[in-house]
């Protein structure tokens, strides 16, 4: 688990998780990014140790008659990386990475 | 959920089907979670939108699209599948190898020997044929240029006017340089030494892209009328003979007695443009003019007229291709130029084309025969690899038989066929990696051993080469390793994954594994057949060497030491040369232990370098004859018997009538019906009386019958470059010291070089035969051992496999001899098939190597009898041991085994 460089979209996703949007489709809705971006990003973040995930209890899902959900949570390392990345992306002079055509994060 | 609603779901909600479909490629371990997560995602989306029934078509389409995003997610997870599986495969493979050390050691040893043998052969080919000229910039751009006379197999050196024309006009080459190899007598702190050097054109270093480590390299100005007498020397020469003194740079050294200023020192790996013949001195071509005024020294290049003569062949030309130019373009351009030169100078260039060859440092003349000799070892070593792989594949098959339950279990637990194949390939890959490393070590050791078989040089081929491991050798090992991996691992892998494995869980022995045994039988038969072929080839090579060693040379090499001296470099005139030669011989004859000493122009077995046409007086027919110029007592030293007439004496000098001695062949050819004594022959424009006839010797080479030979007394034909022959009872080291001492007493600045026993010279000419016999013989033995162990392994396994059967048979009254017979017959059946097959195929292929043989037919009956016999004996031994063990089986224990 090294220092994974966070792109703008990954930062956005991490930030969404940090703000309590704990599962995949929630994040998809929030950020407006396609699932093909969000899910691999979540896996990457988890691999980097910035996120942990937990499956909700079977009976909860059963009671609500829907498939189990996987909840994501930010780790301390993730928070640190997030604040570092957030600082970087808020500078007046945007870093080259941020020029990519990614949708702007929208706050809930 | 009812089946009906599920079906309806599948039809009506395509996004769920998409997830199910994509899920297939997700690593199994992650698949369930992955599907859950995406189901949750899509269902959430669905519920947010509304009930499915009320969705608009557009919303349904969006949902479907979202489900496709799962594909990217699944794709991303592939990485993990590989990582996980690979690590798992490797870890499991290592565990399996460590758990069975005997198997692992045997397999690694087998493969290491085979890979090592392959690497040795390649290392030699690499050193002799592939490595580029060291120390120059971009050697792949360099091209050799030579004059190609019509009808000649090899290109010749060029003339100076041709060189200038090509250099001025060629557009496809960024530069053309010329060089003429030349030895010098260098005066050093402790006497004179002979050093090899090159006379070079002013742009030589520029074209090669070589810089000086100290001072500067030669430049065009040095090779012009304005140039001063300057040289560049090698770092090694500077250290060897001038103790690395800084004053050498800018100082003066004496070469052939003349002073030259050292302007630069170049360091290795660059050592001239001939691979294996390091050179120490580089002097501008123009120095020939400096060295020549009025010099009448015989045999010297130093004649300024050589610059003007378009017919003179003395320069090795080479060029550097301009960027983006192909060899074909260069060839096309220069061919046109050669044709133009032929039109402009028909007298000299009418039949002259140009040869353009890629690369620099080797001549085509030595390269072609080497390529011919390299084929057989490569084929042989390839066969060894095949045999070794068959052996290891056999071992793997045996081991798989013992592992069939484990594999069946893995299949039952859901491992796919691909997965099983990959696991087994991984295991053989691990084996091969270990073997390749061991093989490299084996190769390094073997290369060193083999180099001991090589003389320093053989005619014009030097063996002072770099036999190290470079990226080519490494790549070759990788390639061989890859082939070995596939050969060893694929067959067992494919077999293991067959569906009938599923039944292996239920059975204990036999069923479903019979074909393994059949396959192993095929492998063993193939191994035996291949080793028969190899052993036949090996036997032919060894017999060739034995025959060649037994060739009568016609002279006695024992106790004869030879050494060279070069009078031309000392600027002796003819009288001085005769005087020095006489004084040296006189002093040597006074040394106790020296029986006789003589000078000759050349050593025998020099591949026809000393041939010229002669004719019988009064008969215009010319006859190509081997010649030698010798002093009196030469025939004593060589122990060549005089058949008739007399030997040369000191009275046969320049004032006496011209005389000659012929060998029996020449006498017979010219005067078949009468004695040759008293007859006259003419060569070199002079008529000579034949005063003696000597016995034939092998002059040109060992393999051809002795041709016509003519000897001329040295006092009547001055030779600047001579070989001293000394027959003595003194041991060589002491003799060499004494010899140098006596020569220095005559001229302290006359170097003695190329000192070696005559026997070594004769032995060296058999180097190709010796190397082939050693290599192919070694490979043959290796193949024999491998085939033997292969057969042994098959039977040993068969005995273990059939323990219970043996028990039953013995319990029912079978005798021990019958059990032994059962297994021996089983094994020998395969051995005999292999031997017959190998012999038949061997007979078909050995005629291809006829060109490498001497005194033995490719279908040598002795070989064809002995090799199968040897294999039969080995096979019997390989069968006998396990069969014996089978016979000692205790029926009660055997019946209790599972």
GROMACS .gro file of C-alpha atoms in nm, chain B residues 469-891:
model
  423
  577UNK     CA    1   2.786  -1.438  -2.114
  578UNK     CA    2   2.629  -1.141  -2.291
  579UNK     CA    3   2.268  -1.053  -2.366
  580UNK     CA    4   2.269  -1.286  -2.666
  581UNK     CA    5   2.367  -1.586  -2.453
  582UNK     CA    6   2.117  -1.483  -2.190
  583UNK     CA    7   1.842  -1.449  -2.447
  584UNK     CA    8   1.933  -1.787  -2.586
  585UNK     CA    9   1.904  -1.945  -2.241
  586UNK     CA   10   1.566  -1.780  -2.200
  587UNK     CA   11   1.454  -1.916  -2.535
  588UNK     CA   12   1.576  -2.268  -2.463
  589UNK     CA   13   1.413  -2.246  -2.122
  590UNK     CA   14   1.081  -2.145  -2.277
  591UNK     CA   15   1.096  -2.437  -2.521
  592UNK     CA   16   1.183  -2.673  -2.237
  593UNK     CA   17   0.895  -2.543  -2.025
  594UNK     CA   18   0.644  -2.609  -2.297
  595UNK     CA   19   0.791  -2.946  -2.393
  596UNK     CA   20   0.804  -3.070  -2.035
  597UNK     CA   21   0.488  -2.922  -1.898
  598UNK     CA   22   0.234  -2.909  -2.174
  599UNK     CA   23   0.188  -3.277  -2.244
  600UNK     CA   24   0.138  -3.383  -1.882
  601UNK     CA   25  -0.075  -3.075  -1.825
  602UNK     CA   26  -0.313  -3.143  -2.109
  603UNK     CA   27  -0.333  -3.503  -2.009
  604UNK     CA   28  -0.403  -3.425  -1.648
  605UNK     CA   29  -0.692  -3.202  -1.730
  606UNK     CA   30  -0.876  -3.469  -1.926
  607UNK     CA   31  -1.222  -3.534  -1.808
  608UNK     CA   32  -1.162  -3.890  -1.697
  609UNK     CA   33  -0.973  -3.742  -1.408
  610UNK     CA   34  -1.304  -3.702  -1.243
  611UNK     CA   35  -1.310  -4.075  -1.197
  612UNK     CA   36  -0.966  -4.086  -1.041
  613UNK     CA   37  -1.111  -3.999  -0.705
  614UNK     CA   38  -1.303  -4.320  -0.702
  615UNK     CA   39  -1.036  -4.551  -0.832
  616UNK     CA   40  -0.709  -4.629  -0.672
  617UNK     CA   41  -0.481  -4.756  -0.944
  618UNK     CA   42  -0.480  -4.815  -1.312
  619UNK     CA   43  -0.803  -4.706  -1.470
  620UNK     CA   44  -0.779  -4.390  -1.668
  621UNK     CA   45  -0.401  -4.384  -1.636
  622UNK     CA   46  -0.312  -4.650  -1.881
  623UNK     CA   47  -0.265  -4.391  -2.153
  624UNK     CA   48  -0.010  -4.217  -1.930
  625UNK     CA   49   0.198  -4.529  -1.938
  626UNK     CA   50   0.147  -4.553  -2.312
  627UNK     CA   51   0.261  -4.196  -2.355
  628UNK     CA   52   0.562  -4.256  -2.135
  629UNK     CA   53   0.647  -4.558  -2.347
  630UNK     CA   54   0.643  -4.339  -2.655
  631UNK     CA   55   0.868  -4.088  -2.478
  632UNK     CA   56   1.113  -4.359  -2.379
  633UNK     CA   57   1.121  -4.508  -2.728
  634UNK     CA   58   1.184  -4.161  -2.871
  635UNK     CA   59   1.460  -4.100  -2.619
  636UNK     CA   60   1.635  -4.422  -2.704
  637UNK     CA   61   1.601  -4.360  -3.077
  638UNK     CA   62   1.741  -4.008  -3.045
  639UNK     CA   63   2.032  -4.122  -2.834
  640UNK     CA   64   2.116  -4.393  -3.089
  641UNK     CA   65   2.135  -4.123  -3.356
  642UNK     CA   66   2.352  -3.905  -3.135
  643UNK     CA   67   2.581  -4.190  -3.040
  644UNK     CA   68   2.625  -4.289  -3.403
  645UNK     CA   69   2.724  -3.931  -3.485
  646UNK     CA   70   2.951  -3.924  -3.179
  647UNK     CA   71   3.118  -4.248  -3.275
  648UNK     CA   72   3.183  -4.120  -3.626
  649UNK     CA   73   3.339  -3.801  -3.489
  650UNK     CA   74   3.557  -3.988  -3.243
  651UNK     CA   75   3.671  -4.230  -3.511
  652UNK     CA   76   3.750  -3.935  -3.736
  653UNK     CA   77   3.969  -3.786  -3.464
  654UNK     CA   78   4.144  -4.118  -3.401
  655UNK     CA   79   4.206  -4.166  -3.771
  656UNK     CA   80   4.328  -3.811  -3.811
  657UNK     CA   81   4.561  -3.837  -3.513
  658UNK     CA   82   4.710  -4.150  -3.663
  659UNK     CA   83   4.788  -3.979  -3.993
  660UNK     CA   84   5.153  -4.011  -4.079
  661UNK     CA   85   5.291  -3.664  -4.137
  662UNK     CA   86   5.616  -3.790  -4.283
  663UNK     CA   87   5.827  -3.611  -4.022
  664UNK     CA   88   5.902  -3.659  -3.654
  665UNK     CA   89   5.758  -3.384  -3.437
  666UNK     CA   90   5.892  -3.512  -3.104
  667UNK     CA   91   6.167  -3.290  -2.965
  668UNK     CA   92   6.131  -3.021  -3.233
  669UNK     CA   93   6.075  -2.662  -3.128
  670UNK     CA   94   5.990  -2.388  -3.375
  671UNK     CA   95   6.021  -2.010  -3.348
  672UNK     CA   96   5.980  -1.725  -3.592
  673UNK     CA   97   6.204  -1.433  -3.678
  674UNK     CA   98   6.145  -1.147  -3.914
  675UNK     CA   99   6.455  -1.009  -4.086
  676UNK     CA  100   6.261  -0.757  -4.291
  677UNK     CA  101   6.166  -0.554  -3.985
  678UNK     CA  102   6.538  -0.529  -3.902
  679UNK     CA  103   6.614  -0.382  -4.247
  680UNK     CA  104   6.870  -0.651  -4.321
  681UNK     CA  105   6.987  -0.671  -4.678
  682UNK     CA  106   7.034  -1.017  -4.830
  683UNK     CA  107   7.397  -1.049  -4.723
  684UNK     CA  108   7.322  -0.940  -4.367
  685UNK     CA  109   7.023  -1.177  -4.355
  686UNK     CA  110   7.240  -1.471  -4.461
  687UNK     CA  111   7.508  -1.372  -4.211
  688UNK     CA  112   7.263  -1.346  -3.920
  689UNK     CA  113   7.100  -1.679  -4.007
  690UNK     CA  114   7.440  -1.849  -4.032
  691UNK     CA  115   7.560  -1.698  -3.702
  692UNK     CA  116   7.245  -1.804  -3.516
  693UNK     CA  117   7.266  -2.162  -3.646
  694UNK     CA  118   7.636  -2.179  -3.562
  695UNK     CA  119   7.575  -2.069  -3.204
  696UNK     CA  120   7.282  -2.308  -3.164
  697UNK     CA  121   7.479  -2.605  -3.292
  698UNK     CA  122   7.734  -2.534  -3.021
  699UNK     CA  123   7.468  -2.565  -2.749
  700UNK     CA  124   7.482  -2.904  -2.576
  701UNK     CA  125   7.159  -3.099  -2.625
  702UNK     CA  126   7.073  -2.937  -2.956
  703UNK     CA  127   7.112  -3.202  -3.224
  704UNK     CA  128   7.029  -2.995  -3.527
  705UNK     CA  129   6.885  -2.656  -3.616
  706UNK     CA  130   6.766  -2.512  -3.944
  707UNK     CA  131   6.569  -2.227  -4.091
  708UNK     CA  132   6.277  -2.273  -4.324
  709UNK     CA  133   6.044  -2.029  -4.493
  710UNK     CA  134   5.733  -2.195  -4.360
  711UNK     CA  135   5.596  -2.458  -4.127
  712UNK     CA  136   5.424  -2.755  -4.286
  713UNK     CA  137   5.042  -2.781  -4.276
  714UNK     CA  138   4.994  -2.415  -4.364
  715UNK     CA  139   4.693  -2.477  -4.587
  716UNK     CA  140   4.876  -2.416  -4.912
  717UNK     CA  141   4.999  -2.067  -4.840
  718UNK     CA  142   5.332  -2.144  -5.001
  719UNK     CA  143   5.245  -2.261  -5.346
  720UNK     CA  144   5.377  -2.154  -5.680
  721UNK     CA  145   5.387  -2.288  -6.032
  722UNK     CA  146   5.701  -2.459  -6.159
  723UNK     CA  147   5.783  -2.628  -6.488
  724UNK     CA  148   6.020  -2.889  -6.619
  725UNK     CA  149   6.294  -2.731  -6.830
  726UNK     CA  150   6.199  -2.756  -7.193
  727UNK     CA  151   5.833  -2.814  -7.115
  728UNK     CA  152   5.588  -2.522  -7.093
  729UNK     CA  153   5.334  -2.709  -6.874
  730UNK     CA  154   5.312  -2.543  -6.536
  731UNK     CA  155   5.256  -2.744  -6.220
  732UNK     CA  156   5.129  -2.598  -5.893
  733UNK     CA  157   5.381  -2.699  -5.628
  734UNK     CA  158   5.423  -2.653  -5.256
  735UNK     CA  159   5.756  -2.486  -5.185
  736UNK     CA  160   5.985  -2.434  -4.892
  737UNK     CA  161   6.314  -2.250  -4.862
  738UNK     CA  162   6.543  -2.427  -4.614
  739UNK     CA  163   6.893  -2.422  -4.475
  740UNK     CA  164   7.117  -2.732  -4.465
  741UNK     CA  165   7.019  -2.990  -4.201
  742UNK     CA  166   6.647  -2.907  -4.233
  743UNK     CA  167   6.579  -3.269  -4.328
  744UNK     CA  168   6.782  -3.380  -4.024
  745UNK     CA  169   6.578  -3.164  -3.791
  746UNK     CA  170   6.249  -3.283  -3.937
  747UNK     CA  171   6.373  -3.641  -3.974
  748UNK     CA  172   6.259  -3.653  -4.336
  749UNK     CA  173   6.453  -3.934  -4.503
  750UNK     CA  174   6.651  -3.864  -4.818
  751UNK     CA  175   6.545  -4.112  -5.085
  752UNK     CA  176   6.817  -4.031  -5.337
  753UNK     CA  177   7.089  -3.778  -5.405
  754UNK     CA  178   7.207  -3.542  -5.134
  755UNK     CA  179   7.095  -3.278  -4.891
  756UNK     CA  180   7.177  -2.906  -4.923
  757UNK     CA  181   7.512  -2.799  -4.787
  758UNK     CA  182   7.679  -2.470  -4.700
  759UNK     CA  183   7.842  -2.475  -5.039
  760UNK     CA  184   7.504  -2.430  -5.211
  761UNK     CA  185   7.531  -2.054  -5.178
  762UNK     CA  186   7.458  -1.759  -5.402
  763UNK     CA  187   7.778  -1.811  -5.599
  764UNK     CA  188   7.724  -2.183  -5.658
  765UNK     CA  189   7.503  -2.334  -5.932
  766UNK     CA  190   7.131  -2.317  -5.845
  767UNK     CA  191   7.002  -2.642  -5.697
  768UNK     CA  192   6.674  -2.785  -5.566
  769UNK     CA  193   6.544  -3.093  -5.387
  770UNK     CA  194   6.209  -3.249  -5.481
  771UNK     CA  195   5.983  -3.488  -5.300
  772UNK     CA  196   5.898  -3.831  -5.435
  773UNK     CA  197   5.560  -3.719  -5.567
  774UNK     CA  198   5.707  -3.435  -5.770
  775UNK     CA  199   5.983  -3.660  -5.900
  776UNK     CA  200   5.727  -3.919  -6.004
  777UNK     CA  201   5.497  -3.663  -6.167
  778UNK     CA  202   5.769  -3.493  -6.370
  779UNK     CA  203   5.985  -3.793  -6.452
  780UNK     CA  204   5.769  -4.100  -6.420
  781UNK     CA  205   6.015  -4.326  -6.596
  782UNK     CA  206   6.357  -4.207  -6.488
  783UNK     CA  207   6.544  -4.065  -6.192
  784UNK     CA  208   6.494  -3.696  -6.125
  785UNK     CA  209   6.850  -3.645  -6.003
  786UNK     CA  210   7.041  -3.420  -6.237
  787UNK     CA  211   6.726  -3.295  -6.416
  788UNK     CA  212   6.633  -2.929  -6.415
  789UNK     CA  213   6.321  -2.735  -6.316
  790UNK     CA  214   6.244  -2.366  -6.357
  791UNK     CA  215   6.052  -2.144  -6.123
  792UNK     CA  216   6.075  -1.779  -6.041
  793UNK     CA  217   6.250  -1.740  -6.377
  794UNK     CA  218   6.552  -1.947  -6.274
  795UNK     CA  219   6.657  -2.294  -6.379
  796UNK     CA  220   6.773  -2.526  -6.101
  797UNK     CA  221   6.934  -2.865  -6.095
  798UNK     CA  222   6.772  -3.133  -5.882
  799UNK     CA  223   7.032  -3.276  -5.647
  800UNK     CA  224   6.817  -3.478  -5.413
  801UNK     CA  225   6.485  -3.656  -5.364
  802UNK     CA  226   6.322  -3.670  -5.019
  803UNK     CA  227   6.029  -3.866  -4.884
  804UNK     CA  228   5.680  -3.717  -4.907
  805UNK     CA  229   5.540  -3.522  -4.613
  806UNK     CA  230   5.200  -3.372  -4.546
  807UNK     CA  231   5.256  -3.021  -4.667
  808UNK     CA  232   4.926  -2.852  -4.728
  809UNK     CA  233   4.713  -3.015  -4.463
  810UNK     CA  234   4.679  -3.347  -4.287
  811UNK     CA  235   4.384  -3.478  -4.486
  812UNK     CA  236   4.496  -3.434  -4.844
  813UNK     CA  237   4.753  -3.674  -4.984
  814UNK     CA  238   5.102  -3.518  -5.007
  815UNK     CA  239   5.128  -3.308  -5.319
  816UNK     CA  240   5.434  -3.219  -5.525
  817UNK     CA  241   5.695  -3.030  -5.322
  818UNK     CA  242   6.008  -2.841  -5.405
  819UNK     CA  243   6.283  -2.736  -5.162
  820UNK     CA  244   6.529  -2.458  -5.237
  821UNK     CA  245   6.843  -2.368  -5.035
  822UNK     CA  246   6.808  -2.052  -4.834
  823UNK     CA  247   7.147  -1.924  -4.938
  824UNK     CA  248   7.017  -1.907  -5.294
  825UNK     CA  249   6.678  -1.753  -5.218
  826UNK     CA  250   6.679  -1.503  -4.935
  827UNK     CA  251   6.376  -1.516  -4.708
  828UNK     CA  252   6.302  -1.222  -4.481
  829UNK     CA  253   6.051  -1.406  -4.265
  830UNK     CA  254   6.182  -1.734  -4.132
  831UNK     CA  255   6.094  -2.019  -3.900
  832UNK     CA  256   6.367  -2.167  -3.690
  833UNK     CA  257   6.340  -2.545  -3.637
  834UNK     CA  258   6.545  -2.694  -3.353
  835UNK     CA  259   6.571  -3.062  -3.266
  836UNK     CA  260   6.701  -3.112  -2.916
  837UNK     CA  261   6.688  -3.317  -2.600
  838UNK     CA  262   6.659  -3.003  -2.386
  839UNK     CA  263   6.321  -2.943  -2.219
  840UNK     CA  264   6.129  -2.663  -2.395
  841UNK     CA  265   6.134  -2.392  -2.121
  842UNK     CA  266   6.511  -2.405  -2.080
  843UNK     CA  267   6.556  -2.432  -2.454
  844UNK     CA  268   6.346  -2.122  -2.520
  845UNK     CA  269   6.555  -1.915  -2.280
  846UNK     CA  270   6.875  -2.041  -2.436
  847UNK     CA  271   6.741  -1.982  -2.785
  848UNK     CA  272   6.652  -1.620  -2.712
  849UNK     CA  273   6.990  -1.572  -2.551
  850UNK     CA  274   7.179  -1.701  -2.855
  851UNK     CA  275   6.970  -1.492  -3.097
  852UNK     CA  276   7.028  -1.180  -2.891
  853UNK     CA  277   7.399  -1.243  -2.896
  854UNK     CA  278   7.380  -1.208  -3.273
  855UNK     CA  279   7.137  -0.914  -3.287
  856UNK     CA  280   7.007  -0.778  -2.955
  857UNK     CA  281   6.712  -0.614  -3.133
  858UNK     CA  282   6.587  -0.918  -3.324
  859UNK     CA  283   6.271  -1.048  -3.155
  860UNK     CA  284   6.195  -1.419  -3.140
  861UNK     CA  285   5.821  -1.486  -3.154
  862UNK     CA  286   5.556  -1.755  -3.204
  863UNK     CA  287   5.765  -2.007  -3.014
  864UNK     CA  288   5.595  -2.349  -3.004
  865UNK     CA  289   5.670  -2.718  -3.029
  866UNK     CA  290   5.615  -2.856  -3.378
  867UNK     CA  291   5.384  -3.116  -3.226
  868UNK     CA  292   5.153  -2.842  -3.100
  869UNK     CA  293   5.134  -2.700  -3.447
  870UNK     CA  294   5.027  -3.037  -3.587
  871UNK     CA  295   4.782  -3.090  -3.301
  872UNK     CA  296   4.634  -2.746  -3.356
  873UNK     CA  297   4.541  -2.831  -3.713
  874UNK     CA  298   4.312  -3.101  -3.575
  875UNK     CA  299   4.120  -2.858  -3.356
  876UNK     CA  300   3.790  -2.884  -3.546
  877UNK     CA  301   3.800  -3.263  -3.528
  878UNK     CA  302   3.896  -3.258  -3.162
  879UNK     CA  303   3.623  -3.014  -3.066
  880UNK     CA  304   3.362  -3.207  -3.261
  881UNK     CA  305   3.469  -3.539  -3.112
  882UNK     CA  306   3.465  -3.396  -2.762
  883UNK     CA  307   3.133  -3.214  -2.801
  884UNK     CA  308   2.937  -3.473  -2.992
  885UNK     CA  309   3.093  -3.753  -2.788
  886UNK     CA  310   2.996  -3.576  -2.467
  887UNK     CA  311   2.644  -3.515  -2.592
  888UNK     CA  312   2.618  -3.878  -2.698
  889UNK     CA  313   2.717  -4.000  -2.351
  890UNK     CA  314   2.478  -3.756  -2.190
  891UNK     CA  315   2.201  -3.881  -2.417
  892UNK     CA  316   2.286  -4.239  -2.327
  893UNK     CA  317   2.264  -4.168  -1.956
  894UNK     CA  318   1.939  -3.978  -1.998
  895UNK     CA  319   1.781  -4.248  -2.209
  896UNK     CA  320   1.894  -4.508  -1.956
  897UNK     CA  321   1.742  -4.321  -1.664
  898UNK     CA  322   1.428  -4.261  -1.867
  899UNK     CA  323   1.382  -4.631  -1.926
  900UNK     CA  324   1.472  -4.709  -1.567
  901UNK     CA  325   1.220  -4.456  -1.442
  902UNK     CA  326   0.943  -4.601  -1.657
  903UNK     CA  327   1.004  -4.955  -1.532
  904UNK     CA  328   1.058  -4.854  -1.173
  905UNK     CA  329   0.723  -4.682  -1.177
  906UNK     CA  330   0.563  -4.973  -1.350
  907UNK     CA  331   0.695  -5.207  -1.079
  908UNK     CA  332   0.556  -4.985  -0.803
  909UNK     CA  333   0.230  -4.952  -0.987
  910UNK     CA  334   0.193  -5.327  -1.028
  911UNK     CA  335   0.308  -5.435  -0.683
  912UNK     CA  336  -0.024  -5.587  -0.608
  913UNK     CA  337  -0.034  -5.769  -0.940
  914UNK     CA  338   0.311  -5.909  -0.871
  915UNK     CA  339   0.190  -6.018  -0.530
  916UNK     CA  340  -0.105  -6.200  -0.685
  917UNK     CA  341   0.112  -6.367  -0.946
  918UNK     CA  342   0.363  -6.481  -0.688
  919UNK     CA  343   0.094  -6.598  -0.455
  920UNK     CA  344  -0.043  -6.801  -0.743
  921UNK     CA  345   0.296  -6.962  -0.793
  922UNK     CA  346   0.488  -6.743  -1.035
  923UNK     CA  347   0.861  -6.790  -1.000
  924UNK     CA  348   1.092  -6.499  -0.938
  925UNK     CA  349   1.260  -6.549  -1.276
  926UNK     CA  350   0.922  -6.521  -1.438
  927UNK     CA  351   0.860  -6.189  -1.266
  928UNK     CA  352   1.202  -6.064  -1.373
  929UNK     CA  353   1.129  -6.178  -1.727
  930UNK     CA  354   0.794  -6.002  -1.723
  931UNK     CA  355   0.950  -5.664  -1.657
  932UNK     CA  356   1.271  -5.706  -1.854
  933UNK     CA  357   1.070  -5.815  -2.157
  934UNK     CA  358   0.838  -5.520  -2.106
  935UNK     CA  359   1.127  -5.273  -2.101
  936UNK     CA  360   1.340  -5.437  -2.367
  937UNK     CA  361   1.049  -5.438  -2.609
  938UNK     CA  362   1.055  -5.059  -2.603
  939UNK     CA  363   1.433  -5.041  -2.604
  940UNK     CA  364   1.456  -5.259  -2.913
  941UNK     CA  365   1.194  -5.054  -3.096
  942UNK     CA  366   1.390  -4.740  -3.007
  943UNK     CA  367   1.723  -4.888  -3.110
  944UNK     CA  368   1.593  -5.010  -3.445
  945UNK     CA  369   1.418  -4.681  -3.510
  946UNK     CA  370   1.727  -4.481  -3.414
  947UNK     CA  371   1.958  -4.693  -3.625
  948UNK     CA  372   1.737  -4.663  -3.932
  949UNK     CA  373   1.693  -4.287  -3.896
  950UNK     CA  374   2.063  -4.254  -3.807
  951UNK     CA  375   2.163  -4.425  -4.128
  952UNK     CA  376   1.944  -4.177  -4.309
  953UNK     CA  377   2.099  -3.866  -4.158
  954UNK     CA  378   2.468  -3.945  -4.109
  955UNK     CA  379   2.552  -3.907  -4.479
  956UNK     CA  380   2.477  -3.537  -4.421
  957UNK     CA  381   2.789  -3.516  -4.206
  958UNK     CA  382   3.014  -3.692  -4.455
  959UNK     CA  383   3.207  -3.370  -4.515
  960UNK     CA  384   3.323  -3.363  -4.153
  961UNK     CA  385   3.453  -3.721  -4.148
  962UNK     CA  386   3.793  -3.865  -4.224
  963UNK     CA  387   3.877  -4.228  -4.289
  964UNK     CA  388   3.533  -4.350  -4.185
  965UNK     CA  389   3.218  -4.402  -4.387
  966UNK     CA  390   2.897  -4.233  -4.270
  967UNK     CA  391   2.754  -4.587  -4.268
  968UNK     CA  392   3.045  -4.726  -4.069
  969UNK     CA  393   2.965  -5.089  -3.994
  970UNK     CA  394   3.161  -5.093  -3.667
  971UNK     CA  395   2.967  -4.794  -3.540
  972UNK     CA  396   2.637  -4.943  -3.651
  973UNK     CA  397   2.719  -5.261  -3.461
  974UNK     CA  398   2.870  -5.116  -3.146
  975UNK     CA  399   2.623  -4.835  -3.078
  976UNK     CA  400   2.310  -5.057  -3.078
  977UNK     CA  401   2.500  -5.312  -2.870
  978UNK     CA  402   2.597  -5.049  -2.613
  979UNK     CA  403   2.238  -4.932  -2.595
  980UNK     CA  404   2.114  -5.286  -2.553
  981UNK     CA  405   2.349  -5.334  -2.258
  982UNK     CA  406   2.246  -5.005  -2.100
  983UNK     CA  407   1.880  -5.088  -2.155
  984UNK     CA  408   1.925  -5.430  -1.999
  985UNK     CA  409   2.084  -5.274  -1.694
  986UNK     CA  410   1.808  -5.012  -1.676
  987UNK     CA  411   1.543  -5.286  -1.691
  988UNK     CA  412   1.727  -5.532  -1.472
  989UNK     CA  413   1.743  -5.320  -1.159
  990UNK     CA  414   1.368  -5.255  -1.123
  991UNK     CA  415   1.287  -5.608  -1.240
  992UNK     CA  416   1.514  -5.744  -0.970
  993UNK     CA  417   1.335  -5.536  -0.717
  994UNK     CA  418   1.004  -5.667  -0.843
  995UNK     CA  419   1.128  -6.022  -0.799
  996UNK     CA  420   1.218  -5.953  -0.440
  997UNK     CA  421   0.862  -5.845  -0.368
  998UNK     CA  422   0.715  -6.017  -0.070
  999UNK     CA  423   0.373  -6.140  -0.184
   0.00000   0.00000   0.00000
